[in-house]
PDB file of C-alpha atoms in Angstrom:
ATOM      1  CA  ARG A   1      13.453 -71.651 -19.137  1.00  0.00           C
ATOM      2  CA  VAL A   2      13.403 -70.920 -15.443  1.00  0.00           C
ATOM      3  CA  PRO A   3      10.888 -73.259 -13.765  1.00  0.00           C
ATOM      4  CA  PHE A   4      10.838 -71.318 -10.486  1.00  0.00           C
ATOM      5  CA  ALA A   5      10.659 -67.544 -10.209  1.00  0.00           C
ATOM      6  CA  LEU A   6      10.796 -65.830  -6.823  1.00  0.00           C
ATOM      7  CA  HIS A   7      10.017 -62.191  -6.160  1.00  0.00           C
ATOM      8  CA  ALA A   8      10.528 -60.066  -3.056  1.00  0.00           C
ATOM      9  CA  SER A   9      10.217 -56.289  -2.905  1.00  0.00           C
ATOM     10  CA  TYR A  10       9.511 -53.470  -0.529  1.00  0.00           C
ATOM     11  CA  SER A  11       6.282 -51.534  -0.848  1.00  0.00           C
ATOM     12  CA  SER A  12       6.125 -47.771  -1.034  1.00  0.00           C
ATOM     13  CA  SER A  13       3.449 -45.118  -0.872  1.00  0.00           C
ATOM     14  CA  ALA A  14       2.706 -41.894  -2.677  1.00  0.00           C
ATOM     15  CA  SER A  15       1.200 -38.598  -1.584  1.00  0.00           C
ATOM     16  CA  MET A  16      -1.423 -36.637  -3.463  1.00  0.00           C
ATOM     17  CA  ASP A  17      -0.661 -33.093  -4.615  1.00  0.00           C
ATOM     18  CA  GLY A  18      -4.301 -32.005  -4.383  1.00  0.00           C
ATOM     19  CA  LYS A  19      -4.756 -31.449  -8.130  1.00  0.00           C
ATOM     20  CA  PHE A  20      -7.771 -32.982  -9.837  1.00  0.00           C
ATOM     21  CA  THR A  21      -7.025 -34.678 -13.153  1.00  0.00           C
ATOM     22  CA  THR A  22      -8.237 -37.794 -14.896  1.00  0.00           C
ATOM     23  CA  LYS A  23      -6.104 -40.924 -14.844  1.00  0.00           C
ATOM     24  CA  GLU A  24      -5.508 -40.567 -18.577  1.00  0.00           C
ATOM     25  CA  GLU A  25      -4.266 -36.981 -18.119  1.00  0.00           C
ATOM     26  CA  GLU A  26      -1.995 -38.068 -15.287  1.00  0.00           C
ATOM     27  CA  GLU A  27      -0.560 -40.892 -17.370  1.00  0.00           C
ATOM     28  CA  GLU A  28       0.018 -38.599 -20.357  1.00  0.00           C
ATOM     29  CA  LYS A  29       1.796 -36.086 -18.117  1.00  0.00           C
ATOM     30  CA  GLU A  30       3.968 -38.826 -16.624  1.00  0.00           C
ATOM     31  CA  VAL A  31       4.956 -40.196 -20.028  1.00  0.00           C
ATOM     32  CA  GLU A  32       5.791 -36.697 -21.319  1.00  0.00           C
ATOM     33  CA  LEU A  33       7.735 -35.846 -18.162  1.00  0.00           C
ATOM     34  CA  TRP A  34       9.650 -39.119 -18.480  1.00  0.00           C
ATOM     35  CA  ARG A  35      10.524 -38.365 -22.113  1.00  0.00           C
ATOM     36  CA  LYS A  36      11.610 -34.825 -21.209  1.00  0.00           C
ATOM     37  CA  THR A  37      13.749 -36.187 -18.369  1.00  0.00           C
ATOM     38  CA  GLN A  38      15.456 -38.594 -20.753  1.00  0.00           C
ATOM     39  CA  ARG A  39      16.161 -35.787 -23.243  1.00  0.00           C
ATOM     40  CA  ASP A  40      17.483 -33.585 -20.420  1.00  0.00           C
ATOM     41  CA  LEU A  41      19.769 -36.360 -19.172  1.00  0.00           C
ATOM     42  CA  LEU A  42      21.250 -36.897 -22.611  1.00  0.00           C
ATOM     43  CA  ALA A  43      21.761 -33.139 -23.055  1.00  0.00           C
ATOM     44  CA  LEU A  44      23.422 -32.882 -19.637  1.00  0.00           C
ATOM     45  CA  GLU A  45      25.677 -35.809 -20.443  1.00  0.00           C
ATOM     46  CA  GLU A  46      26.741 -34.180 -23.713  1.00  0.00           C
ATOM     47  CA  GLU A  47      27.205 -30.787 -22.035  1.00  0.00           C
ATOM     48  CA  ARG A  48      29.464 -32.217 -19.342  1.00  0.00           C
ATOM     49  CA  GLY A  49      31.329 -34.343 -21.831  1.00  0.00           C
ATOM     50  CA  GLN A  50      30.699 -37.453 -19.770  1.00  0.00           C
ATOM     51  CA  GLU A  51      30.873 -40.790 -21.447  1.00  0.00           C
ATOM     52  CA  TYR A  52      28.758 -43.549 -20.017  1.00  0.00           C
ATOM     53  CA  THR A  53      28.655 -47.155 -21.120  1.00  0.00           C
ATOM     54  CA  THR A  54      25.400 -48.367 -22.642  1.00  0.00           C
ATOM     55  CA  TYR A  55      24.749 -50.310 -19.446  1.00  0.00           C
ATOM     56  CA  GLU A  56      25.263 -47.202 -17.270  1.00  0.00           C
ATOM     57  CA  ARG A  57      23.041 -45.095 -19.537  1.00  0.00           C
ATOM     58  CA  LEU A  58      20.229 -47.665 -19.429  1.00  0.00           C
ATOM     59  CA  VAL A  59      20.342 -48.059 -15.645  1.00  0.00           C
ATOM     60  CA  ARG A  60      20.413 -44.257 -15.192  1.00  0.00           C
ATOM     61  CA  ARG A  61      17.372 -44.028 -17.464  1.00  0.00           C
ATOM     62  CA  LEU A  62      15.583 -46.663 -15.391  1.00  0.00           C
ATOM     63  CA  TYR A  63      16.353 -44.863 -12.122  1.00  0.00           C
ATOM     64  CA  MET A  64      15.029 -41.603 -13.551  1.00  0.00           C
ATOM     65  CA  THR A  65      11.758 -43.142 -14.759  1.00  0.00           C
ATOM     66  CA  ASN A  66       9.612 -42.252 -11.730  1.00  0.00           C
ATOM     67  CA  LEU A  67      11.836 -39.621 -10.160  1.00  0.00           C
ATOM     68  CA  PHE A  68       9.412 -36.746 -10.793  1.00  0.00           C
ATOM     69  CA  SER A  69       6.071 -38.509 -10.566  1.00  0.00           C
ATOM     70  CA  PRO A  70       4.324 -40.243  -7.696  1.00  0.00           C
ATOM     71  CA  VAL A  71       4.477 -43.995  -7.358  1.00  0.00           C
ATOM     72  CA  LYS A  72       1.471 -45.681  -8.940  1.00  0.00           C
ATOM     73  CA  MET A  73      -0.152 -48.021  -6.469  1.00  0.00           C
ATOM     74  CA  GLY A  74      -1.909 -51.089  -7.802  1.00  0.00           C
ATOM     75  CA  LEU A  75      -1.115 -53.621 -10.491  1.00  0.00           C
ATOM     76  CA  ARG A  76      -2.419 -51.885 -13.629  1.00  0.00           C
ATOM     77  CA  ASN A  77       0.974 -50.805 -15.025  1.00  0.00           C
ATOM     78  CA  ILE A  78       2.737 -54.104 -14.352  1.00  0.00           C
ATOM     79  CA  GLU A  79      -0.186 -56.048 -15.846  1.00  0.00           C
ATOM     80  CA  MET A  80      -0.023 -53.848 -18.964  1.00  0.00           C
ATOM     81  CA  LEU A  81       3.742 -54.393 -19.198  1.00  0.00           C
ATOM     82  CA  HIS A  82       3.329 -58.150 -18.719  1.00  0.00           C
ATOM     83  CA  ARG A  83       0.890 -58.270 -21.652  1.00  0.00           C
ATOM     84  CA  ALA A  84       3.100 -55.970 -23.766  1.00  0.00           C
ATOM     85  CA  LEU A  85       6.043 -58.352 -23.258  1.00  0.00           C
ATOM     86  CA  GLY A  86       3.994 -61.361 -24.368  1.00  0.00           C
ATOM     87  CA  SER A  87       2.815 -62.598 -20.942  1.00  0.00           C
ATOM     88  CA  PRO A  88       5.986 -64.555 -20.105  1.00  0.00           C
ATOM     89  CA  MET A  89       4.861 -65.431 -16.568  1.00  0.00           C
ATOM     90  CA  ASP A  90       1.782 -67.232 -17.900  1.00  0.00           C
ATOM     91  CA  ASP A  91       3.969 -70.124 -19.043  1.00  0.00           C
ATOM     92  CA  PRO A  92       2.528 -73.272 -17.412  1.00  0.00           C
ATOM     93  CA  ASN A  93       6.078 -74.641 -16.990  1.00  0.00           C
ATOM     94  CA  ILE A  94       7.015 -71.879 -14.524  1.00  0.00           C
ATOM     95  CA  THR A  95       6.083 -71.993 -10.851  1.00  0.00           C
ATOM     96  CA  ILE A  96       6.048 -68.549  -9.231  1.00  0.00           C
ATOM     97  CA  ILE A  97       6.581 -68.006  -5.524  1.00  0.00           C
ATOM     98  CA  HIS A  98       5.788 -64.462  -4.378  1.00  0.00           C
ATOM     99  CA  VAL A  99       7.096 -63.690  -0.900  1.00  0.00           C
ATOM    100  CA  ALA A 100       5.226 -60.844   0.805  1.00  0.00           C
ATOM    101  CA  GLY A 101       5.198 -59.292   4.258  1.00  0.00           C
ATOM    102  CA  THR A 102       6.825 -56.613   6.343  1.00  0.00           C
ATOM    103  CA  ASN A 103      10.252 -58.033   7.152  1.00  0.00           C
ATOM    104  CA  GLY A 104      12.510 -60.799   5.900  1.00  0.00           C
ATOM    105  CA  LYS A 105      11.298 -61.149   2.303  1.00  0.00           C
ATOM    106  CA  GLY A 106      14.799 -61.037   0.842  1.00  0.00           C
ATOM    107  CA  SER A 107      16.205 -63.565   3.297  1.00  0.00           C
ATOM    108  CA  VAL A 108      13.271 -65.935   2.869  1.00  0.00           C
ATOM    109  CA  SER A 109      13.426 -65.641  -0.924  1.00  0.00           C
ATOM    110  CA  LEU A 110      17.170 -66.333  -0.967  1.00  0.00           C
ATOM    111  CA  LYS A 111      16.734 -69.405   1.246  1.00  0.00           C
ATOM    112  CA  ILE A 112      13.893 -70.763  -0.888  1.00  0.00           C
ATOM    113  CA  ALA A 113      15.835 -70.094  -4.082  1.00  0.00           C
ATOM    114  CA  LYS A 114      18.990 -71.794  -2.782  1.00  0.00           C
ATOM    115  CA  SER A 115      16.990 -74.796  -1.519  1.00  0.00           C
ATOM    116  CA  LEU A 116      15.318 -75.246  -4.918  1.00  0.00           C
ATOM    117  CA  GLU A 117      18.632 -74.784  -6.700  1.00  0.00           C
ATOM    118  CA  LEU A 118      20.322 -77.416  -4.498  1.00  0.00           C
ATOM    119  CA  ALA A 119      17.410 -79.758  -5.286  1.00  0.00           C
ATOM    120  CA  GLY A 120      18.386 -79.494  -8.966  1.00  0.00           C
ATOM    121  CA  HIS A 121      15.918 -76.875 -10.196  1.00  0.00           C
ATOM    122  CA  LYS A 122      16.736 -73.845 -12.310  1.00  0.00           C
ATOM    123  CA  VAL A 123      15.648 -70.857 -10.211  1.00  0.00           C
ATOM    124  CA  GLY A 124      15.166 -67.201 -11.095  1.00  0.00           C
ATOM    125  CA  LEU A 125      15.187 -64.688  -8.235  1.00  0.00           C
ATOM    126  CA  PHE A 126      14.201 -61.017  -8.106  1.00  0.00           C
ATOM    127  CA  VAL A 127      14.833 -58.991  -4.956  1.00  0.00           C
ATOM    128  CA  SER A 128      14.624 -55.279  -4.310  1.00  0.00           C
ATOM    129  CA  PRO A 129      16.367 -53.133  -3.312  1.00  0.00           C
ATOM    130  CA  HIS A 130      19.902 -54.067  -4.275  1.00  0.00           C
ATOM    131  CA  VAL A 131      22.977 -53.524  -2.094  1.00  0.00           C
ATOM    132  CA  ALA A 132      25.738 -52.497  -4.514  1.00  0.00           C
ATOM    133  CA  SER A 133      24.715 -53.207  -8.113  1.00  0.00           C
ATOM    134  CA  PHE A 134      21.401 -53.038  -9.954  1.00  0.00           C
ATOM    135  CA  ARG A 135      22.207 -56.466 -11.434  1.00  0.00           C
ATOM    136  CA  GLU A 136      21.944 -58.081  -7.968  1.00  0.00           C
ATOM    137  CA  ARG A 137      18.164 -57.769  -8.234  1.00  0.00           C
ATOM    138  CA  MET A 138      17.910 -60.489 -10.893  1.00  0.00           C
ATOM    139  CA  GLN A 139      19.615 -63.836 -10.551  1.00  0.00           C
ATOM    140  CA  VAL A 140      19.407 -67.279 -12.111  1.00  0.00           C
ATOM    141  CA  ASN A 141      20.847 -70.069  -9.965  1.00  0.00           C
ATOM    142  CA  SER A 142      22.689 -67.574  -7.735  1.00  0.00           C
ATOM    143  CA  GLN A 143      24.350 -65.848 -10.720  1.00  0.00           C
ATOM    144  CA  ILE A 144      23.532 -62.144 -11.015  1.00  0.00           C
ATOM    145  CA  MET A 145      22.386 -60.785 -14.344  1.00  0.00           C
ATOM    146  CA  SER A 146      25.252 -59.721 -16.609  1.00  0.00           C
ATOM    147  CA  GLU A 147      25.659 -56.193 -17.938  1.00  0.00           C
ATOM    148  CA  GLU A 148      25.241 -57.675 -21.417  1.00  0.00           C
ATOM    149  CA  ASP A 149      21.841 -59.123 -20.447  1.00  0.00           C
ATOM    150  CA  VAL A 150      20.752 -55.741 -19.074  1.00  0.00           C
ATOM    151  CA  VAL A 151      21.854 -54.048 -22.315  1.00  0.00           C
ATOM    152  CA  SER A 152      20.000 -56.667 -24.339  1.00  0.00           C
ATOM    153  CA  LEU A 153      16.750 -56.792 -22.354  1.00  0.00           C
ATOM    154  CA  LEU A 154      16.137 -53.369 -20.784  1.00  0.00           C
ATOM    155  CA  PRO A 155      15.607 -51.550 -24.125  1.00  0.00           C
ATOM    156  CA  LYS A 156      12.831 -54.047 -24.888  1.00  0.00           C
ATOM    157  CA  VAL A 157      11.099 -53.035 -21.656  1.00  0.00           C
ATOM    158  CA  PHE A 158      11.517 -49.315 -22.445  1.00  0.00           C
ATOM    159  CA  THR A 159      10.158 -49.838 -25.965  1.00  0.00           C
ATOM    160  CA  ALA A 160       7.161 -51.816 -24.681  1.00  0.00           C
ATOM    161  CA  CYS A 161       6.396 -49.033 -22.185  1.00  0.00           C
ATOM    162  CA  GLU A 162       6.651 -46.329 -24.834  1.00  0.00           C
ATOM    163  CA  ASP A 163       4.624 -48.269 -27.427  1.00  0.00           C
ATOM    164  CA  HIS A 164       1.822 -49.034 -24.964  1.00  0.00           C
ATOM    165  CA  GLY A 165       1.797 -45.769 -23.007  1.00  0.00           C
ATOM    166  CA  ILE A 166       2.918 -47.394 -19.778  1.00  0.00           C
ATOM    167  CA  PRO A 167       4.381 -44.792 -17.394  1.00  0.00           C
TER     168      PRO A 167
END
């Protein structure tokens, strides 16, 4: 278990396209568009004869998730995903530090994480965006997530999203 979890990310905004639809219709369209995008990516990969590792395929799928739909502001989707994954952050043995603000979140989070680690704690860190590798975003005691961990865990997130209609 990781007793400390830090999170730092950049915020983004979305623009409206002027169409009037219900939230349920929008979510259904997003899920269908996501599924179509995944099918199209696999077809393109086969057509071009490209071979990707499982890790590369999963990360490409993740990057394509919201490519054609606006960013959803608010916490609804992440709260649904948290519940779908069994509410892991509700563990009373984990202390969460969320660093927010305009500038310096990554630097502050790294300094806090390293200080806690040097004090003998096991520390998980999530930062976004990454510099060179997707795996840099998730670390435990300064060690980035392995490709094997991504291959093991990311399909569980995709499945939870599909099973619970989370775009």
